[in-house]
Amino acid sequence: MSFIELKHLNKFYPISGAKDFQALKDINLSLDKGELVSIIGESGSGKSTLMNLLGGLDSQFSGEITVDGKKMSTFKDQDFVNYHKEKIGFVFQSFNLVSHLSVLDNVTLAMTLSNVDKKTRNERAKEVLKQLGLEEQYHKKPSQLSGGQKQRVAIARALVNDPDIIIADEPTGALDSQTTDQVLDIIQEIAKTGKLVIMVTHSEKVAARSTRVVTIDDGKIIGDVRQGELQTHENTFGLEKKAKSKNLSFFAAIRLALLNMKEKLGRNILIALGGSIGIMSVIVMLSLGAGVNDYLTKTMNANVNPLVSEVKMPIARGSNASSSVAADSSVMATTPAGTRPSGPPAGVTQSDPFAEENLQELRNIPHVAELNLAYTSFTIGSDNVIYEGSKYAFMTFGTTSGMTDSNILYGTFPAEGEILVTEGIANQMGATAEEAIGKEVTLSVTIDGEKLEKNYVISGIYTAGQSIGAFESVYISSESFDLLTAENNLEVKPNVVYLVSDDPKNTQAIKDEVATLGYRGSSADMLASTFTKMLDIFTYILSGVAGISLFVSAIMILTVLYISVVERTQEIGVIKAIGGRKKDIRRIFVSESFLIGLFSGLLGVGIAYLITVVGNIIVQNLFDTAILNMTPAFAIFGIVTSIIISMLSGLLPAQKAASLDPVEALRHD
Ligand code: ADP
Ligand code: MG
């Protein structure tokens, strides 16, 4: 039995809308090692079709091809891969060298796909290249070689895995007559080492140097002439049999991807830049959110006595007024109908007063060292400060219990007959904060439904801090308040309690216990949590917008990789012809998208870092605080996101590359 046997081989090409086209008609042929077979025939006679079938690039045929006793009709994908790796070497008319790989890398590619170690790989490739007279050319790119040199590199690539069969489709078609002779010498030499060389040619001269000439016409063999034997001798291309082949390693795939990306450096920098914008915006948004949050927390804490917890009665159920000021219902309290004589009908809300048992409960909370009673009210439109005949409305009225020095912007705490107002009220009165101090005003407040009026002197300017407490407010001391109510025969129970803790460390525990018991904490605390929630939502929305730019980058990467697949069609064909699996090709492309993602991510993080640094310098100058807080977690998140997005975008193009038909991919006309 011959090494290769073709029995009743037929090949039909499906033609859409027409009958299948029969390119090979009942071919019967036996070929043996040591033969140098020329296949000649006119263009379109079916020579390439036959070569593609012999080489296992095309597996659709009827009849049988038997190689070394194995029937090709029974081959699975992996059998074809092994066949390409171990049995077959291809030489093409148009060389099909991979342009971004060096001569050495082109020749070692097949071994790289088999995960042969670098040393063995390079030794073997250099050995073959040297025998083909290319020892000076290892590190050149194919574009730097002459046609004859390119074809010799291609032959070296075909030989390096020591195959049994060399298939050469018009190997001298693109060469001048002198280099044709050189290449034919080499091909003849290869056949002499006992390999089966099958060569398609147009040239009588080329055919004359072979041991056998098979003529094809219109898909049929019309001539088969033997013309002498070659003096076969031992393998001059003395390559030891290779070890059992493994598969393309992850690092080799990354290296191949890097080499390709280096070739198109400018384009890849642009892609990375485009991809980085989305990542950069997401990181900046997250940093902004975190920064503002930190800032708010800091500002709040700066204006809060670390020992004191403010407590109010829970909002009575069934209330209907609590949402009348939408943004912050928690500041307001309501009066359940019937518990108290009805107050002014509109706009007035009160916190419920504490009963003795409530105060007892609060006093019993662990770590409460002291309990200060206070009063506060929140009204809309009914409370005023009257100065020189004009009314200036304010919303919050209360006692100064629980305040710290940080609440006094100017002046002093109010003594008997004195009052604190906000800077806004002072300004409305036509005075600066400092000028307002010492002015005499009439306070007009509604307490328990009674309208009370009394003259006071402004002792200081109250501030609730920078971020909250925009409401205009007026405060008097507890003593002044008791006096004011007593003068009007009112008995007002405290509706705010300040719990002083024995240690700042215990304050939070007290606050937690207050919440557990069902009381309300400080309105500032509640405002803060409302604010934080709003800020979170805001951050999510902005991040969502940034996410859209991520989506755009993903589409961009997808497009670019598709283009890359088209550009690299020939390379993909070569990889398949030398035994690359679908998986290997997918891996090369996925590696490339991994690298794009990595670089985009790194670039995005870098730019985001610059923006936060510069942004903070600017904000620092304007507002005396940093507002962008980029954490390492954000940077890692950005890079990982970038890689994931890029790899996901790379999946489709990689799949497309992997499923390319090698015959299509290697067609060169
Ligand atoms: P050669 O290499 O001898 O010039 P080919 O083997 O390339 O010829 O082609 C043989 C015949 O098969 C031609 O008529 C060609 O048009 C046809 N053919 C080749 N490839 C295809 C294909 N993919 N689909 C349809 N017809 C094809
Ligand atoms: Mg052809």
XYZ file of C-alpha atoms and ligand atoms in Angstrom:
697
model
C 0.000 0.000 0.000
C 1.308 3.418 -0.967
C 1.813 6.219 1.512
C -1.023 8.200 -0.019
C -3.871 6.541 -1.914
C -6.691 8.401 -3.632
C -9.659 6.205 -4.573
C -12.548 7.501 -6.660
C -12.007 10.969 -5.295
C -14.713 13.449 -6.297
C -15.049 17.057 -5.239
C -18.220 19.085 -5.612
C -18.396 22.798 -4.870
C -21.892 23.903 -3.934
C -23.021 26.800 -6.108
C -25.935 28.780 -4.738
C -28.926 28.652 -7.044
C -27.326 26.147 -9.383
C -26.173 22.561 -9.580
C -23.000 21.718 -7.621
C -19.822 22.236 -9.578
C -17.650 19.146 -9.891
C -14.013 20.193 -9.643
C -12.486 16.694 -9.322
C -13.816 13.669 -11.147
C -13.002 10.166 -10.002
C -9.340 10.692 -9.207
C -7.318 7.534 -8.510
C -3.691 8.002 -7.570
C -1.009 6.405 -5.396
C 1.948 8.446 -4.149
C 4.973 7.335 -2.184
C 7.681 8.821 -0.020
C 10.797 9.780 -1.928
C 8.770 10.863 -4.929
C 8.840 14.396 -6.299
C 5.505 14.651 -8.018
C 4.608 17.555 -10.280
C 0.953 18.216 -10.870
C 0.462 20.164 -14.066
C -2.627 21.394 -15.801
C -4.289 24.503 -17.051
C -5.649 27.101 -14.724
C -8.984 25.945 -13.326
C -8.262 22.279 -13.957
C -8.489 21.417 -10.252
C -4.861 21.345 -9.092
C -5.354 23.528 -6.037
C -8.555 21.708 -5.180
C -6.593 18.465 -5.129
C -3.795 19.975 -3.020
C -6.281 21.340 -0.466
C -7.825 17.896 -0.098
C -4.444 16.165 0.194
C -3.328 18.737 2.727
C -6.450 18.339 4.843
C -7.372 22.004 4.496
C -10.624 20.930 2.887
C -12.405 17.921 4.333
C -15.455 17.853 2.079
C -15.070 15.148 -0.553
C -16.453 11.834 -1.677
C -14.339 8.770 -2.327
C -11.407 8.124 -0.038
C -8.009 9.585 0.757
C -5.823 7.220 2.744
C -2.618 8.561 4.311
C -0.204 6.179 5.984
C -3.039 3.688 6.305
C -5.510 6.125 7.874
C -8.727 7.060 6.090
C -9.200 10.810 5.959
C -12.980 10.433 5.786
C -12.885 9.285 9.411
C -10.745 12.218 10.632
C -12.048 14.298 13.509
C -10.983 17.946 14.025
C -8.136 16.870 16.277
C -6.944 14.332 13.666
C -6.683 17.114 11.103
C -4.776 19.257 13.617
C -2.315 16.427 14.236
C -2.084 15.765 10.516
C -1.092 19.384 9.930
C 1.325 19.415 12.814
C 3.073 16.149 12.096
C 2.530 14.963 8.561
C 2.206 17.961 6.277
C 4.234 21.012 5.383
C 2.800 23.647 3.051
C 4.617 25.934 0.658
C 2.513 28.553 -1.109
C 3.029 30.601 -4.241
C 2.551 33.853 -2.333
C 4.754 32.664 0.572
C 2.104 33.494 3.195
C 4.642 34.601 5.755
C 3.250 36.456 8.766
C 4.368 40.022 8.182
C 4.706 41.169 11.805
C 6.817 38.185 12.817
C 10.552 37.928 12.221
C 11.989 35.196 9.990
C 12.826 33.176 13.075
C 9.346 33.647 14.580
C 7.711 32.659 11.305
C 9.663 29.428 11.207
C 9.144 28.650 14.896
C 5.431 29.442 14.766
C 4.435 25.825 14.247
C 6.527 24.779 17.238
C 5.158 27.666 19.281
C 1.700 26.305 18.595
C 2.923 22.951 19.897
C 4.386 24.617 22.968
C 7.923 23.424 22.225
C 10.321 25.226 24.550
C 12.047 28.318 23.232
C 15.561 26.889 23.138
C 14.641 23.798 21.147
C 12.433 25.918 18.928
C 15.128 28.386 18.010
C 17.839 25.746 17.638
C 15.773 23.703 15.246
C 14.601 26.728 13.229
C 18.137 28.083 12.954
C 19.402 24.717 11.810
C 16.885 24.548 8.984
C 17.306 28.211 8.044
C 21.067 27.717 7.905
C 20.729 24.769 5.547
C 18.619 26.979 3.309
C 21.269 29.709 3.322
C 19.383 32.132 5.548
C 21.645 32.337 8.577
C 22.040 36.090 8.207
C 18.311 36.743 8.103
C 16.936 35.471 11.422
C 15.746 38.787 12.727
C 14.523 40.420 9.537
C 10.860 40.922 8.803
C 9.498 39.230 5.633
C 9.139 42.620 3.944
C 12.919 43.015 4.148
C 13.573 39.847 2.121
C 13.739 39.116 -1.611
C 11.205 36.751 -3.203
C 13.615 33.827 -3.264
C 14.513 34.396 0.384
C 10.863 34.603 1.355
C 10.139 31.291 -0.339
C 13.111 29.709 1.376
C 11.764 30.940 4.726
C 8.404 29.417 3.800
C 10.127 26.144 2.961
C 11.978 26.266 6.253
C 8.659 26.744 8.007
C 7.231 23.714 6.162
C 10.258 21.584 7.043
C 10.834 22.519 10.621
C 8.364 20.018 12.077
C 9.928 17.284 9.910
C 6.744 16.303 8.056
C 6.360 13.283 5.756
C 4.678 15.233 2.998
C 5.455 18.647 1.521
C 2.683 20.215 -0.509
C 3.796 23.101 -2.672
C 1.193 24.959 -4.707
C 3.132 26.749 -7.465
C 6.128 27.417 -5.187
C 8.089 29.068 -7.969
C 5.179 30.951 -9.523
C 6.262 34.285 -8.080
C 10.013 33.854 -8.588
C 12.421 34.720 -11.378
C 14.271 31.930 -13.169
C 17.447 32.133 -11.103
C 15.729 31.921 -7.746
C 13.383 29.299 -9.211
C 16.430 27.091 -9.760
C 17.605 27.648 -6.193
C 14.225 26.781 -4.769
C 13.895 23.717 -7.030
C 17.303 22.501 -5.860
C 16.056 22.697 -2.321
C 12.787 20.969 -3.127
C 14.630 18.195 -4.939
C 16.925 17.833 -1.974
C 13.937 17.514 0.330
C 12.466 14.711 -1.797
C 15.807 12.937 -1.651
C 15.569 12.788 2.128
C 12.660 10.433 1.698
C 9.758 12.822 1.925
C 6.891 12.884 -0.472
C 6.913 16.220 -2.272
C 3.830 17.152 -4.262
C 4.262 20.298 -6.298
C 1.798 22.136 -8.476
C 3.398 23.942 -11.367
C 2.693 25.567 -14.701
C 6.232 25.311 -15.882
C 7.523 22.437 -18.080
C 11.004 23.247 -16.874
C 9.987 22.793 -13.246
C 8.096 19.612 -14.057
C 11.165 18.244 -15.818
C 13.026 18.104 -12.506
C 10.501 15.862 -10.801
C 10.330 12.066 -10.735
C 6.741 11.961 -11.798
C 4.413 14.253 -13.730
C 0.667 13.986 -13.215
C -1.433 15.983 -15.671
C -4.920 17.112 -14.760
C -7.509 18.488 -17.113
C -11.015 19.487 -16.172
C -10.830 17.615 -12.872
C -9.586 14.361 -14.440
C -6.133 12.817 -14.527
C -5.144 12.595 -18.172
C -1.502 11.737 -17.783
C 0.811 10.107 -15.201
C 4.432 9.776 -16.319
C 7.325 8.503 -14.164
C 10.685 9.873 -15.206
C 13.396 8.205 -13.186
C 14.099 7.763 -9.500
C 15.716 10.152 -7.066
C 18.812 8.949 -5.257
C 17.260 8.999 -1.795
C 19.612 9.135 1.130
C 19.411 9.743 4.829
C 17.834 12.877 6.132
C 20.204 15.792 5.497
C 17.682 17.962 7.251
C 18.673 15.896 10.232
C 15.960 16.639 12.687
C 15.303 14.271 15.510
C 11.693 13.242 15.781
C 9.853 15.825 17.823
C 8.311 15.140 21.171
C 4.592 14.577 21.515
C 3.050 17.907 20.593
C 1.305 20.022 23.172
C -0.731 23.169 22.617
C -0.131 26.904 22.387
C 0.707 28.255 25.836
C -0.966 31.309 27.296
C 2.311 33.231 27.369
C 3.083 32.387 23.761
C -0.378 33.644 22.800
C 0.260 36.884 24.682
C 3.625 37.224 22.971
C 2.096 36.688 19.519
C -0.603 39.236 20.319
C 2.007 41.717 21.553
C 4.079 41.305 18.398
C 1.042 42.018 16.284
C 0.057 45.012 18.392
C 3.570 46.397 18.176
C 3.283 46.283 14.420
C 0.236 48.555 14.552
C 1.434 50.587 17.488
C -0.169 53.902 16.540
C -3.546 52.336 16.042
C -3.354 50.395 19.275
C -2.406 53.487 21.242
C -5.485 55.212 19.853
C -7.692 52.254 20.756
C -6.315 52.165 24.265
C -6.914 55.902 24.538
C -10.495 55.509 23.326
C -11.088 52.623 25.696
C -9.539 54.489 28.584
C -12.053 57.347 28.437
C -14.892 55.195 29.753
C -12.759 53.721 32.513
C -11.405 57.120 33.383
C -14.891 58.648 33.710
C -16.149 55.801 35.860
C -13.192 56.151 38.222
C -13.516 59.934 38.401
C -17.248 59.612 39.159
C -16.614 57.094 41.917
C -13.823 59.264 43.330
C -16.102 62.292 43.260
C -18.850 60.402 45.064
C -16.450 59.140 47.703
C -14.824 62.566 48.056
C -18.091 64.453 48.507
C -19.279 61.859 50.977
C -16.104 62.193 53.030
C -16.361 65.950 52.892
C -19.965 65.921 54.102
C -19.214 63.535 56.915
C -16.274 65.639 57.996
C -18.262 68.867 57.878
C -21.108 67.388 59.859
C -18.825 65.975 62.485
C -16.995 69.279 62.822
C -20.227 70.976 63.873
C -21.428 68.307 66.197
C -20.421 67.978 69.808
C -18.905 64.499 69.953
C -20.434 63.896 73.380
C -23.975 64.958 72.642
C -26.840 63.091 71.010
C -29.992 64.908 70.109
C -33.256 63.022 70.686
C -36.822 63.796 69.678
C -40.086 61.948 70.167
C -41.071 59.684 67.336
C -43.394 61.160 64.739
C -46.937 60.308 65.798
C -48.678 57.868 63.560
C -51.565 59.048 61.450
C -49.941 62.401 60.921
C -50.613 64.029 57.629
C -48.410 67.034 57.706
C -45.060 65.353 57.949
C -44.458 65.382 54.237
C -45.488 68.945 53.592
C -41.866 69.973 53.341
C -40.766 67.295 50.981
C -37.002 67.328 51.145
C -36.747 66.735 54.830
C -39.786 65.506 56.615
C -37.613 64.387 59.469
C -36.970 67.944 60.554
C -40.641 68.397 61.104
C -42.873 66.880 63.668
C -46.602 66.760 63.712
C -49.319 67.044 66.217
C -51.744 64.176 66.296
C -55.226 65.613 66.272
C -56.788 65.914 69.690
C -53.655 65.635 71.811
C -53.332 69.377 72.141
C -55.487 72.417 71.510
C -55.328 72.994 67.814
C -52.551 75.365 66.949
C -52.383 77.727 64.040
C -53.935 75.852 61.170
C -51.340 76.196 58.498
C -47.624 75.674 58.352
C -46.951 75.145 62.009
C -45.460 71.894 63.117
C -44.154 70.930 66.478
C -42.083 68.119 67.821
C -44.079 66.135 70.354
C -43.185 66.852 73.979
C -41.468 64.252 76.115
C -43.417 62.697 78.935
C -41.694 61.945 82.242
C -41.545 58.229 81.439
C -39.782 59.003 78.133
C -37.173 61.071 79.946
C -36.711 58.257 82.431
C -36.173 55.778 79.636
C -33.548 57.996 78.044
C -31.819 58.616 81.319
C -31.461 54.845 81.738
C -29.547 54.357 78.516
C -26.040 53.163 79.446
C -23.271 55.799 79.364
C -25.697 58.737 79.540
C -24.030 61.069 82.005
C -26.364 63.999 81.720
C -29.683 64.849 80.131
C -30.432 68.387 78.938
C -33.930 69.445 78.109
C -34.592 71.787 75.234
C -37.296 73.102 73.038
C -37.415 73.579 69.314
C -40.079 74.369 66.790
C -40.224 74.452 63.059
C -42.702 76.726 61.371
C -43.301 78.084 57.962
C -44.250 81.728 57.633
C -45.566 82.503 61.121
C -42.437 83.263 63.185
C -40.618 86.557 62.710
C -37.939 88.829 63.963
C -39.192 92.424 63.895
C -36.567 95.101 63.435
C -37.317 98.778 62.841
C -40.891 97.926 61.879
C -40.034 95.237 59.297
C -40.654 91.510 59.749
C -37.980 88.949 58.932
C -39.318 85.385 58.844
C -37.437 82.366 60.167
C -38.311 78.701 60.410
C -36.457 77.149 63.303
C -36.841 78.401 66.842
C -35.333 76.763 69.862
C -33.166 76.782 72.914
C -29.394 76.725 72.835
C -29.071 73.504 74.834
C -26.795 71.071 73.025
C -24.981 73.722 71.007
C -21.215 73.923 70.850
C -18.921 76.884 70.292
C -18.718 75.870 66.661
C -22.361 76.925 66.318
C -21.490 80.518 67.158
C -20.124 82.279 64.096
C -19.772 85.667 65.795
C -20.521 87.020 69.214
C -21.428 84.978 72.261
C -24.011 82.567 73.583
C -27.184 84.476 74.507
C -27.644 85.363 78.146
C -30.946 86.376 79.690
C -32.713 88.800 77.304
C -30.387 87.951 74.461
C -30.887 86.060 71.212
C -28.944 84.218 68.495
C -29.919 84.715 64.854
C -28.572 83.292 61.593
C -26.425 85.376 59.311
C -29.226 85.341 56.724
C -31.534 87.200 59.106
C -28.825 89.737 59.876
C -28.253 90.278 56.184
C -31.979 90.718 55.532
C -31.966 93.355 58.244
C -29.345 95.124 56.183
C -26.455 94.341 58.477
C -23.384 92.169 58.283
C -23.061 89.412 60.862
C -20.816 91.566 63.014
C -22.939 94.689 62.707
C -26.075 92.834 63.763
C -24.663 92.076 67.193
C -26.113 94.398 69.831
C -29.148 95.360 67.799
C -32.497 95.197 69.553
C -35.227 93.189 67.881
C -38.696 91.959 68.728
C -39.123 88.195 68.628
C -42.537 86.950 67.536
C -43.003 83.184 67.924
C -45.928 80.809 68.112
C -45.651 78.341 70.970
C -48.434 75.869 71.729
C -50.721 77.897 69.513
C -50.049 81.123 71.346
C -48.393 84.024 69.627
C -45.734 85.449 71.966
C -43.745 88.635 71.507
C -40.769 89.975 73.448
C -37.776 92.257 72.855
C -34.248 90.824 72.793
C -30.752 91.971 71.968
C -28.753 90.011 69.397
C -25.746 88.464 71.157
C -24.368 86.310 68.383
C -24.707 84.730 64.968
C -25.693 81.088 64.816
C -24.357 78.660 62.218
C -25.293 75.030 61.640
C -22.206 74.373 59.568
C -21.519 74.764 55.903
C -23.582 72.099 54.267
C -26.870 71.907 56.096
C -29.126 74.082 58.182
C -29.865 76.513 55.417
C -33.072 77.368 57.309
C -33.105 80.726 59.035
C -33.129 80.151 62.779
C -33.413 81.953 66.107
C -32.264 80.623 69.483
C -32.531 81.758 73.077
C -31.213 80.174 76.237
C -33.317 77.685 78.189
C -33.676 80.186 80.984
C -34.955 82.890 78.633
C -37.352 80.327 77.154
C -38.719 79.316 80.564
C -39.156 82.966 81.416
C -40.901 83.712 78.147
C -43.404 80.878 78.585
C -43.946 81.594 82.265
C -44.708 85.230 81.507
C -47.414 84.012 79.159
C -48.762 81.383 81.561
C -47.741 78.546 79.296
C -46.365 75.288 80.522
C -44.283 73.930 77.694
C -42.750 70.478 77.990
C -39.348 69.890 76.380
C -39.546 68.369 72.939
C -35.811 67.939 72.427
C -33.451 66.147 74.745
C -29.660 66.269 74.597
C -28.004 63.211 75.996
C -24.443 63.823 77.078
C -22.332 60.708 76.970
C -19.618 59.849 79.459
C -17.107 59.335 76.660
C -17.062 60.332 72.952
C -16.518 56.654 72.123
C -19.902 55.796 73.589
C -21.870 58.420 71.713
C -22.609 56.195 68.777
C -23.834 53.430 71.089
C -26.205 55.933 72.682
C -27.456 57.039 69.273
C -28.006 53.445 68.267
C -29.907 52.735 71.472
C -32.044 55.844 70.940
C -32.949 54.563 67.490
C -33.676 51.093 68.868
C -36.033 52.562 71.469
C -37.875 54.239 68.613
C -36.934 57.870 69.227
C -35.663 60.137 66.507
C -32.051 61.193 66.428
C -30.714 64.585 65.493
C -32.153 66.162 62.430
C -28.610 66.842 61.295
C -27.824 63.126 61.470
C -30.968 62.363 59.525
C -30.233 65.067 57.006
C -26.808 63.593 56.637
C -28.139 60.146 55.911
C -30.719 61.545 53.490
C -27.946 63.494 51.830
C -25.704 60.475 51.645
C -28.493 58.480 50.071
C -29.131 61.189 47.502
C -25.442 61.398 46.848
C -25.265 57.663 46.287
C -28.079 57.875 43.751
C -26.331 60.805 42.095
C -23.103 58.820 41.919
C -24.895 55.846 40.428
C -26.497 58.006 37.764
C -23.183 59.593 36.840
C -21.504 56.213 36.828
C -24.276 55.021 34.566
C -23.470 57.802 32.145
C -19.830 56.841 32.373
C -20.922 53.265 31.786
C -22.349 54.313 28.449
C -18.931 55.441 27.360
C -17.676 52.017 28.437
C -20.258 50.515 26.133
C -19.034 52.711 23.314
C -15.465 51.580 23.939
C -16.629 47.989 23.876
C -18.169 48.475 20.450
C -15.032 50.230 19.278
C -12.841 47.351 20.417
C -15.221 44.902 18.787
C -14.980 46.748 15.496
C -11.235 47.041 15.619
C -10.811 43.363 16.370
C -13.118 42.479 13.495
C -10.952 44.583 11.221
C -7.931 42.860 12.671
C -9.442 39.470 11.812
C -9.966 40.571 8.235
C -6.427 41.923 8.034
C -5.003 38.777 9.489
C -7.030 36.318 7.454
C -3.946 35.001 5.734
C -2.096 34.607 9.025
C -5.040 32.675 10.433
C -4.992 30.439 7.369
C -1.290 29.779 7.880
C -1.789 28.975 11.541
C -4.480 26.463 10.630
C -2.322 24.949 7.883
C 0.548 24.372 10.299
C -1.658 22.732 12.903
C -3.154 25.548 14.935
C -6.392 24.552 16.585
C -9.471 26.766 16.610
C -8.750 27.160 20.296
C -5.234 28.468 19.596
C -6.509 31.072 17.171
C -9.228 32.112 19.575
C -6.582 32.355 22.263
C -4.388 34.634 20.180
C -7.270 37.017 19.555
C -8.585 36.879 23.098
C -5.042 37.638 24.285
C -5.040 40.649 22.068
C -8.314 41.908 23.513
C -6.990 41.149 26.998
C -3.966 43.328 26.273
C -6.100 46.111 24.817
C -8.240 45.958 27.949
C -5.205 45.981 30.208
C -3.625 48.954 28.452
C -6.924 50.869 28.289
C -7.453 50.200 31.965
C -3.951 51.287 32.964
C -4.232 54.387 30.811
C -7.692 55.149 32.220
C -6.445 54.805 35.771
C -3.438 56.986 34.966
C -5.553 59.732 33.439
C -8.131 59.502 36.226
C -5.325 59.862 38.760
C -4.028 62.973 37.000
C -7.541 64.422 36.892
C -8.097 63.802 40.596
C -4.750 65.366 41.471
C -5.278 68.440 39.284
C -8.976 68.654 40.221
C -8.144 68.548 43.904
C -5.548 71.279 43.552
C -8.125 73.506 41.876
C -10.913 72.709 44.347
C -8.452 73.128 47.211
C -7.735 76.642 46.036
C -11.396 77.503 45.602
C -13.020 75.821 48.587
C -10.111 74.810 50.763
C -10.922 71.118 50.629
C -10.228 68.102 48.408
C -13.283 66.648 46.714
C -11.937 63.752 44.613
C -10.975 60.694 46.574
C -9.518 58.010 44.320
C -8.800 54.812 46.215
C -6.681 51.842 45.067
C -9.911 49.841 45.013
C -11.292 52.138 42.308
C -8.104 51.728 40.269
C -8.261 47.942 40.493
C -11.976 48.002 39.738
C -11.260 50.152 36.660
C -8.557 47.872 35.300
C -10.538 44.699 35.907
C -13.652 46.205 34.320
C -11.632 47.310 31.331
C -10.164 43.850 30.837
C -13.530 42.143 31.201
C -15.250 44.491 28.772
C -12.462 44.203 26.258
C -12.333 40.424 26.451
C -16.085 40.170 26.091
C -15.885 42.407 23.014
C -13.111 40.209 21.698
C -15.103 36.997 21.919
C -17.075 37.435 18.709
C -14.126 38.459 16.525
C -12.039 35.655 18.026
C -14.788 33.188 17.235
C -14.977 34.521 13.707
C -11.233 34.131 13.299
C -11.288 30.615 14.702
C -13.963 29.487 12.294
C -12.371 30.906 9.148
C -12.053 28.380 6.348
C -8.303 27.931 5.750
C -8.791 27.403 2.017
C -10.588 30.743 1.793
C -8.041 32.358 4.069
C -5.084 31.250 1.963
C -6.561 31.995 -1.426
C -4.429 34.655 -2.975
C -6.087 35.750 -6.186
P -6.396 25.352 -10.383
O -5.709 25.415 -9.107
O -6.038 24.154 -11.199
O -6.231 26.578 -11.179
P -8.744 25.150 -8.768
O -8.553 23.857 -8.105
O -8.475 26.359 -8.004
O -7.953 25.170 -10.134
O -10.242 25.201 -9.275
C -10.808 24.153 -10.004
C -12.204 24.540 -10.374
O -13.012 24.601 -9.201
C -12.289 25.896 -11.056
O -13.216 25.814 -12.083
C -12.781 26.795 -9.980
O -13.606 27.822 -10.511
C -13.607 25.874 -9.130
N -13.572 26.287 -7.732
C -12.475 26.385 -6.963
N -12.810 26.764 -5.711
C -14.149 26.904 -5.699
C -15.105 27.272 -4.717
N -14.747 27.577 -3.459
N -16.416 27.322 -5.071
C -16.786 27.014 -6.312
N -15.957 26.667 -7.282
C -14.647 26.600 -7.009
Mg -4.497 26.947 -8.279
